[in-house]
Structures are given as structure tokens and as C-alpha cells.
CSV table of N, CA, C and O in Angstrom, one decimal:
chain,number,residue,atom,x,y,z
A,27,MET,N,-18.8,18.9,-69.9
A,27,MET,CA,-18.2,20.1,-70.6
A,27,MET,C,-16.9,20.4,-69.9
A,27,MET,O,-16.7,20.3,-68.7
A,28,HIS,N,-15.9,20.9,-70.7
A,28,HIS,CA,-14.6,21.3,-70.2
A,28,HIS,C,-14.7,22.5,-69.3
A,28,HIS,O,-15.7,23.2,-69.4
A,29,GLN,N,-13.7,22.8,-68.6
A,29,GLN,CA,-13.7,24.0,-67.8
A,29,GLN,C,-13.4,25.2,-68.8
A,29,GLN,O,-13.6,26.3,-68.4
A,30,ASN,N,-13.0,24.9,-70.0
A,30,ASN,CA,-12.7,26.0,-71.0
A,30,ASN,C,-13.8,25.9,-72.1
A,30,ASN,O,-13.7,25.1,-73.0
A,31,PRO,N,-14.7,26.9,-72.1
A,31,PRO,CA,-15.8,26.8,-73.1
A,31,PRO,C,-15.2,27.0,-74.5
A,31,PRO,O,-15.8,26.4,-75.5
A,32,SER,N,-14.1,27.7,-74.7
A,32,SER,CA,-13.6,27.8,-76.1
A,32,SER,C,-13.1,26.5,-76.6
A,32,SER,O,-13.2,26.2,-77.8
A,33,LYS,N,-12.7,25.6,-75.8
A,33,LYS,CA,-12.2,24.3,-76.2
A,33,LYS,C,-13.5,23.5,-76.6
A,33,LYS,O,-13.4,22.7,-77.6
A,34,ASP,N,-14.6,23.6,-75.9
A,34,ASP,CA,-15.8,22.9,-76.3
A,34,ASP,C,-16.4,23.5,-77.6
A,34,ASP,O,-16.9,22.7,-78.4
A,35,ILE,N,-16.3,24.8,-77.7
A,35,ILE,CA,-17.0,25.4,-78.9
A,35,ILE,C,-16.1,25.4,-80.1
A,35,ILE,O,-16.6,25.1,-81.2
A,36,LEU,N,-14.8,25.7,-80.0
A,36,LEU,CA,-13.9,25.7,-81.1
A,36,LEU,C,-13.0,24.5,-81.3
A,36,LEU,O,-12.5,24.3,-82.4
A,37,GLY,N,-12.9,23.7,-80.3
A,37,GLY,CA,-12.0,22.5,-80.4
A,37,GLY,C,-10.6,22.8,-79.9
A,37,GLY,O,-9.7,22.0,-79.9
A,38,PHE,N,-10.3,24.0,-79.5
A,38,PHE,CA,-9.0,24.4,-78.9
A,38,PHE,C,-9.2,25.6,-78.0
A,38,PHE,O,-10.2,26.2,-78.0
A,39,ASN,N,-8.2,25.8,-77.2
A,39,ASN,CA,-8.2,26.9,-76.2
A,39,ASN,C,-7.7,28.2,-76.9
A,39,ASN,O,-6.5,28.4,-77.1
A,40,VAL,N,-8.6,29.1,-77.2
A,40,VAL,CA,-8.3,30.3,-77.9
A,40,VAL,C,-7.3,31.2,-77.1
A,40,VAL,O,-6.6,32.0,-77.6
A,41,TYR,N,-7.4,31.1,-75.8
A,41,TYR,CA,-6.6,31.9,-74.9
A,41,TYR,C,-5.2,31.4,-74.7
A,41,TYR,O,-4.4,32.1,-74.1
A,42,SER,N,-4.8,30.2,-75.1
A,42,SER,CA,-3.5,29.6,-74.8
A,42,SER,C,-2.6,29.8,-76.0
A,42,SER,O,-2.9,29.5,-77.1
A,43,ASP,N,-1.4,30.3,-75.7
A,43,ASP,CA,-0.4,30.4,-76.8
A,43,ASP,C,0.1,29.1,-77.3
A,43,ASP,O,0.5,29.0,-78.4
A,44,ASN,N,0.0,28.1,-76.5
A,44,ASN,CA,0.5,26.7,-76.9
A,44,ASN,C,-0.6,25.9,-77.6
A,44,ASN,O,-0.2,24.9,-78.2
A,45,GLU,N,-1.8,26.3,-77.5
A,45,GLU,CA,-2.9,25.4,-78.0
A,45,GLU,C,-3.7,25.9,-79.2
A,45,GLU,O,-4.5,25.2,-79.8
A,46,ARG,N,-3.5,27.2,-79.6
A,46,ARG,CA,-4.2,27.7,-80.7
A,46,ARG,C,-3.9,27.0,-82.0
A,46,ARG,O,-2.8,26.5,-82.2
A,47,ALA,N,-5.0,26.8,-82.8
A,47,ALA,CA,-4.8,26.1,-84.1
A,47,ALA,C,-3.9,27.0,-85.0
A,47,ALA,O,-3.9,28.2,-84.9
A,48,GLY,N,-3.3,26.3,-85.9
A,48,GLY,CA,-2.4,27.0,-86.9
A,48,GLY,C,-3.1,28.1,-87.6
A,48,GLY,O,-4.2,27.9,-88.0
A,49,GLY,N,-2.4,29.2,-87.9
A,49,GLY,CA,-2.9,30.3,-88.6
A,49,GLY,C,-3.8,31.2,-87.8
A,49,GLY,O,-4.1,32.3,-88.3
A,50,LEU,N,-4.2,30.9,-86.7
A,50,LEU,CA,-5.0,31.7,-85.9
A,50,LEU,C,-4.2,32.6,-84.9
A,50,LEU,O,-3.1,32.2,-84.6
A,51,GLY,N,-4.7,33.7,-84.6
A,51,GLY,CA,-3.9,34.6,-83.7
A,51,GLY,C,-4.8,35.5,-82.9
A,51,GLY,O,-6.0,35.4,-82.9
A,52,ARG,N,-4.2,36.5,-82.3
A,52,ARG,CA,-5.0,37.4,-81.5
A,52,ARG,C,-4.2,38.8,-81.6
A,52,ARG,O,-3.0,38.8,-81.9
A,53,GLY,N,-4.9,39.8,-81.3
A,53,GLY,CA,-4.3,41.1,-81.4
A,53,GLY,C,-4.8,42.0,-80.3
A,53,GLY,O,-5.8,41.7,-79.6
A,54,ILE,N,-4.1,43.0,-80.0
A,54,ILE,CA,-4.5,44.0,-78.9
A,54,ILE,C,-4.1,45.4,-79.4
A,54,ILE,O,-3.1,45.6,-80.1
A,55,GLY,N,-5.0,46.3,-79.1
A,55,GLY,CA,-4.8,47.7,-79.4
A,55,GLY,C,-5.1,48.5,-78.2
A,55,GLY,O,-6.1,48.3,-77.5
A,56,ILE,N,-4.1,49.4,-77.8
A,56,ILE,CA,-4.3,50.2,-76.6
A,56,ILE,C,-4.2,51.7,-77.0
A,56,ILE,O,-3.2,52.0,-77.6
A,57,GLY,N,-5.2,52.4,-76.7
A,57,GLY,CA,-5.2,53.9,-77.0
A,57,GLY,C,-4.3,54.6,-76.0
A,57,GLY,O,-4.1,54.1,-74.9
A,58,ASP,N,-3.9,55.8,-76.4
A,58,ASP,CA,-3.2,56.6,-75.4
A,58,ASP,C,-4.0,57.0,-74.2
A,58,ASP,O,-5.2,57.2,-74.4
A,59,PHE,N,-3.4,57.1,-73.1
A,59,PHE,CA,-4.1,57.5,-71.9
A,59,PHE,C,-4.5,59.0,-72.0
A,59,PHE,O,-3.7,59.8,-72.4
A,60,ASN,N,-5.7,59.3,-71.6
A,60,ASN,CA,-6.1,60.7,-71.6
A,60,ASN,C,-5.7,61.4,-70.2
A,60,ASN,O,-5.1,60.7,-69.4
A,61,LYS,N,-6.2,62.6,-70.0
A,61,LYS,CA,-5.8,63.3,-68.8
A,61,LYS,C,-6.3,62.7,-67.6
A,61,LYS,O,-5.7,62.9,-66.5
A,62,SER,N,-7.4,61.9,-67.7
A,62,SER,CA,-8.0,61.2,-66.5
A,62,SER,C,-7.3,59.9,-66.2
A,62,SER,O,-7.7,59.1,-65.3
A,63,GLY,N,-6.3,59.5,-67.1
A,63,GLY,CA,-5.6,58.2,-66.9
A,63,GLY,C,-6.4,57.1,-67.5
A,63,GLY,O,-6.2,55.9,-67.2
A,64,GLU,N,-7.4,57.4,-68.4
A,64,GLU,CA,-8.1,56.3,-69.0
A,64,GLU,C,-7.7,56.1,-70.4
A,64,GLU,O,-7.2,57.0,-71.1
A,65,ALA,N,-7.8,54.8,-70.9
A,65,ALA,CA,-7.4,54.5,-72.2
A,65,ALA,C,-8.4,53.4,-72.7
A,65,ALA,O,-9.1,52.8,-72.0
A,66,SER,N,-8.4,53.2,-74.0
A,66,SER,CA,-9.3,52.1,-74.6
A,66,SER,C,-8.4,50.9,-74.9
A,66,SER,O,-7.2,51.1,-75.2
A,67,LEU,N,-9.0,49.8,-74.8
A,67,LEU,CA,-8.3,48.5,-75.0
A,67,LEU,C,-9.2,47.7,-75.9
A,67,LEU,O,-10.3,47.4,-75.6
A,68,ASP,N,-8.6,47.3,-77.1
A,68,ASP,CA,-9.3,46.5,-78.0
A,68,ASP,C,-8.6,45.1,-78.2
A,68,ASP,O,-7.4,45.1,-78.4
A,69,LEU,N,-9.4,44.1,-77.9
A,69,LEU,CA,-8.9,42.7,-78.1
A,69,LEU,C,-9.5,42.1,-79.3
A,69,LEU,O,-10.7,42.3,-79.5
A,70,ASN,N,-8.8,41.3,-80.1
A,70,ASN,CA,-9.4,40.6,-81.2
A,70,ASN,C,-8.8,39.3,-81.3
A,70,ASN,O,-7.6,39.1,-81.0
A,71,TYR,N,-9.6,38.3,-81.7
A,71,TYR,CA,-9.1,36.9,-81.9
A,71,TYR,C,-9.5,36.5,-83.3
A,71,TYR,O,-10.6,36.7,-83.8
A,72,ASP,N,-8.6,35.9,-84.0
A,72,ASP,CA,-8.9,35.2,-85.3
A,72,ASP,C,-9.3,33.8,-85.0
A,72,ASP,O,-8.6,33.0,-84.5
A,73,LEU,N,-10.6,33.5,-85.3
A,73,LEU,CA,-11.2,32.2,-85.0
A,73,LEU,C,-11.4,31.3,-86.2
A,73,LEU,O,-11.8,30.2,-86.1
A,74,GLY,N,-11.0,31.8,-87.3
A,74,GLY,CA,-11.1,31.0,-88.5
A,74,GLY,C,-11.3,31.8,-89.8
A,74,GLY,O,-11.3,33.1,-89.7
A,75,THR,N,-11.5,31.2,-90.9
A,75,THR,CA,-11.7,31.9,-92.2
A,75,THR,C,-13.0,31.5,-92.8
A,75,THR,O,-13.6,30.4,-92.4
A,76,THR,N,-13.5,32.3,-93.7
A,76,THR,CA,-14.8,31.9,-94.4
A,76,THR,C,-14.5,31.2,-95.7
A,76,THR,O,-15.4,30.7,-96.3
A,77,VAL,N,-13.2,31.1,-96.1
A,77,VAL,CA,-12.9,30.4,-97.3
A,77,VAL,C,-12.0,29.2,-96.9
A,77,VAL,O,-11.0,29.3,-96.2
A,78,GLU,N,-12.4,28.0,-97.3
A,78,GLU,CA,-11.7,26.8,-97.0
A,78,GLU,C,-10.2,26.8,-97.5
A,78,GLU,O,-10.0,27.2,-98.7
A,79,ASN,N,-9.3,26.5,-96.7
A,79,ASN,CA,-7.9,26.5,-97.1
A,79,ASN,C,-7.1,25.6,-96.1
A,79,ASN,O,-7.6,25.1,-95.1
A,80,SER,N,-5.8,25.3,-96.4
A,80,SER,CA,-5.0,24.4,-95.6
A,80,SER,C,-4.4,25.1,-94.4
A,80,SER,O,-3.8,24.4,-93.5
A,81,GLN,N,-4.4,26.4,-94.4
A,81,GLN,CA,-3.7,27.1,-93.3
A,81,GLN,C,-4.5,27.4,-92.1
A,81,GLN,O,-4.0,27.5,-91.0
A,82,MET,N,-5.8,27.5,-92.3
A,82,MET,CA,-6.7,27.9,-91.2
A,82,MET,C,-8.0,27.1,-91.2
A,82,MET,O,-8.5,26.8,-92.3
A,83,PRO,N,-8.6,26.8,-90.0
A,83,PRO,CA,-9.9,26.2,-90.0
A,83,PRO,C,-11.0,27.2,-90.4
A,83,PRO,O,-10.8,28.4,-90.3
A,84,LEU,N,-12.1,26.6,-90.7
A,84,LEU,CA,-13.3,27.5,-91.0
A,84,LEU,C,-13.8,28.1,-89.7
A,84,LEU,O,-13.7,27.5,-88.7
A,85,VAL,N,-14.3,29.3,-89.9
A,85,VAL,CA,-14.9,30.0,-88.7
A,85,VAL,C,-16.1,29.2,-88.3
A,85,VAL,O,-16.9,28.7,-89.1
A,86,PRO,N,-16.3,29.1,-86.9
A,86,PRO,CA,-17.5,28.5,-86.4
A,86,PRO,C,-18.8,29.2,-86.9
A,86,PRO,O,-18.8,30.4,-87.2
A,87,GLY,N,-19.9,28.5,-86.8
A,87,GLY,CA,-21.2,29.1,-87.2
A,87,GLY,C,-21.6,30.2,-86.2
A,87,GLY,O,-21.1,30.3,-85.1
A,88,LYS,N,-22.6,31.0,-86.6
A,88,LYS,CA,-23.0,32.2,-85.8
A,88,LYS,C,-23.5,31.8,-84.4
A,88,LYS,O,-23.2,32.4,-83.4
A,89,ASP,N,-24.2,30.6,-84.3
A,89,ASP,CA,-24.7,30.1,-83.0
A,89,ASP,C,-23.5,29.8,-82.1
A,89,ASP,O,-23.5,30.2,-80.9
A,90,LYS,N,-22.5,29.2,-82.6
A,90,LYS,CA,-21.3,28.9,-81.8
A,90,LYS,C,-20.5,30.1,-81.4
A,90,LYS,O,-20.0,30.3,-80.3
A,91,LEU,N,-20.4,31.1,-82.3
A,91,LEU,CA,-19.7,32.4,-82.0
A,91,LEU,C,-20.5,33.1,-80.9
A,91,LEU,O,-19.9,33.7,-80.0
A,92,GLU,N,-21.8,33.1,-81.0
A,92,GLU,CA,-22.6,33.8,-80.0
A,92,GLU,C,-22.5,33.1,-78.6
A,92,GLU,O,-22.3,33.8,-77.6
A,93,LYS,N,-22.4,31.8,-78.6
A,93,LYS,CA,-22.2,31.1,-77.3
A,93,LYS,C,-20.9,31.4,-76.8
A,93,LYS,O,-20.8,31.6,-75.6
A,94,LEU,N,-19.9,31.5,-77.6
A,94,LEU,CA,-18.5,31.8,-77.1
A,94,LEU,C,-18.5,33.2,-76.6
A,94,LEU,O,-17.9,33.5,-75.5
A,95,ARG,N,-19.1,34.2,-77.3
A,95,ARG,CA,-19.2,35.6,-76.8
A,95,ARG,C,-19.9,35.6,-75.4
A,95,ARG,O,-19.4,36.3,-74.5
A,96,GLN,N,-21.0,34.9,-75.3
A,96,GLN,CA,-21.7,34.9,-74.0
A,96,GLN,C,-20.8,34.4,-72.9
A,96,GLN,O,-20.8,34.9,-71.8
A,97,LYS,N,-20.1,33.3,-73.2
A,97,LYS,CA,-19.2,32.6,-72.2
A,97,LYS,C,-18.1,33.6,-71.8
A,97,LYS,O,-17.6,33.6,-70.7
A,98,ALA,N,-17.5,34.2,-72.8
A,98,ALA,CA,-16.4,35.2,-72.6
A,98,ALA,C,-16.8,36.3,-71.6
A,98,ALA,O,-16.0,36.7,-70.8
A,99,LEU,N,-18.0,36.7,-71.8
A,99,LEU,CA,-18.5,37.8,-70.9
A,99,LEU,C,-18.8,37.4,-69.5
A,99,LEU,O,-19.1,38.2,-68.6
A,100,GLU,N,-18.7,36.1,-69.2
A,100,GLU,CA,-18.8,35.6,-67.8
A,100,GLU,C,-17.5,35.6,-67.1
A,100,GLU,O,-17.4,35.2,-65.9
A,101,GLY,N,-16.4,36.0,-67.8
A,101,GLY,CA,-15.1,35.9,-67.2
A,101,GLY,C,-14.6,37.2,-66.7
A,101,GLY,O,-15.3,38.2,-66.5
A,102,THR,N,-13.3,37.2,-66.4
A,102,THR,CA,-12.6,38.4,-65.9
A,102,THR,C,-11.4,38.7,-66.8
A,102,THR,O,-10.6,37.8,-67.1
A,103,LEU,N,-11.2,39.9,-67.2
A,103,LEU,CA,-10.1,40.3,-68.0
A,103,LEU,C,-9.0,40.8,-67.0
A,103,LEU,O,-9.2,41.6,-66.2
A,104,VAL,N,-7.8,40.1,-67.1
A,104,VAL,CA,-6.7,40.5,-66.3
A,104,VAL,C,-5.6,41.1,-67.2
A,104,VAL,O,-5.2,40.5,-68.2
A,105,ILE,N,-5.2,42.3,-66.8
A,105,ILE,CA,-4.2,43.0,-67.6
A,105,ILE,C,-2.9,43.0,-66.9
A,105,ILE,O,-2.8,43.4,-65.7
A,106,VAL,N,-1.9,42.5,-67.5
A,106,VAL,CA,-0.5,42.3,-67.0
A,106,VAL,C,0.4,43.2,-67.8
A,106,VAL,O,0.5,43.1,-69.0
A,107,ARG,N,1.3,43.9,-67.1
A,107,ARG,CA,2.3,44.7,-67.7
A,107,ARG,C,3.6,44.4,-67.0
A,107,ARG,O,3.7,44.5,-65.7
A,108,ASN,N,4.6,44.1,-67.7
A,108,ASN,CA,6.0,43.8,-67.1
A,108,ASN,C,5.8,42.7,-66.0
A,108,ASN,O,6.4,42.8,-65.0
A,109,HIS,N,5.0,41.7,-66.3
A,109,HIS,CA,4.8,40.5,-65.4
A,109,HIS,C,4.1,40.9,-64.1
A,109,HIS,O,4.2,40.2,-63.1
A,110,LYS,N,3.5,42.1,-64.1
A,110,LYS,CA,2.8,42.5,-62.9
A,110,LYS,C,1.3,42.8,-63.3
A,110,LYS,O,1.1,43.5,-64.2
A,111,GLU,N,0.4,42.3,-62.5
A,111,GLU,CA,-1.0,42.6,-62.7
A,111,GLU,C,-1.3,44.1,-62.4
A,111,GLU,O,-1.0,44.6,-61.4
A,112,ILE,N,-1.9,44.7,-63.4
A,112,ILE,CA,-2.2,46.2,-63.2
A,112,ILE,C,-3.7,46.4,-63.2
A,112,ILE,O,-4.1,47.5,-62.8
A,113,ALA,N,-4.5,45.5,-63.7
A,113,ALA,CA,-5.9,45.7,-63.7
A,113,ALA,C,-6.6,44.3,-63.7
A,113,ALA,O,-6.1,43.4,-64.3
A,114,ARG,N,-7.8,44.3,-63.1
A,114,ARG,CA,-8.7,43.1,-63.1
A,114,ARG,C,-10.1,43.6,-63.3
A,114,ARG,O,-10.6,44.3,-62.5
A,115,ILE,N,-10.7,43.2,-64.5
A,115,ILE,CA,-12.0,43.8,-64.8
A,115,ILE,C,-13.0,42.6,-65.0
A,115,ILE,O,-12.8,41.7,-65.8
A,116,ASN,N,-14.1,42.7,-64.2
A,116,ASN,CA,-15.2,41.7,-64.2
A,116,ASN,C,-16.0,42.1,-65.5
A,116,ASN,O,-16.5,43.2,-65.6
A,117,LEU,N,-16.1,41.1,-66.4
A,117,LEU,CA,-16.9,41.4,-67.6
A,117,LEU,C,-18.4,41.1,-67.5
A,117,LEU,O,-19.1,41.4,-68.4
A,118,LYS,N,-18.8,40.5,-66.4
A,118,LYS,CA,-20.2,40.1,-66.3
A,118,LYS,C,-21.2,41.3,-66.5
A,118,LYS,O,-22.2,41.1,-67.1
A,119,PRO,N,-20.9,42.5,-66.0
A,119,PRO,CA,-21.8,43.6,-66.2
A,119,PRO,C,-22.0,43.9,-67.7
A,119,PRO,O,-23.1,44.5,-68.1
A,120,LEU,N,-21.1,43.6,-68.5
A,120,LEU,CA,-21.2,43.8,-70.0
A,120,LEU,C,-22.2,42.9,-70.6
A,120,LEU,O,-22.6,43.1,-71.7
A,121,LYS,N,-22.4,41.7,-70.0
A,121,LYS,CA,-23.3,40.7,-70.5
A,121,LYS,C,-24.7,41.2,-70.7
A,121,LYS,O,-25.4,40.8,-71.7
A,122,GLU,N,-25.2,42.1,-69.9
A,122,GLU,CA,-26.5,42.6,-70.0
A,122,GLU,C,-26.5,43.5,-71.2
A,122,GLU,O,-27.2,43.9,-71.9
């Protein structure tokens, strides 16, 4: 198995700007900081389409998506702003 589970499951590294399959992308949404200095962060990845076409691969099956979700929760989210790391969040507690 590769060191990158997304490459094993999807056939490409979903996290790499250089390696993502054509038509796929990712998005991020950041809510405003509240009085406590907290904000919400939403990440999303386009992993395929449900309708066969020439621009995008088909989305993997539910079993592969679940495996990818579980592997992603074994990682660490690193947030970088202006080329400086501002947060490092261990995702393992979310796995339970």
C-alpha cells in the first residue's frame, strides 16, 4: 500500500494540487471568528460525479468513500496562513 491512502483508493492524491484528476477540486469555507476567537472551518473535496462524462471520473463506491473517510481521520489538519502554520489539529479523536 502507498503512503497515501487516497492514491490507493481513488488512484490519485486528492490532497496534491499537481496530481488531482481533471475536473476535480476542493473548497474551503471559514466562518467569522466569534468573541472567543473561534471559527468554523469546512473542507470539501470533489471526488467524482455520479453521471459518466469526459470531464470527471465517476465517484468511488460507498465502501471506498468510507475507507477514505476513516483514513483521513487518522491524519492531522495543518492550517497555514500567509505561509505560516497557525494551527495543527489531530483528527484521530473525531474517528470515534
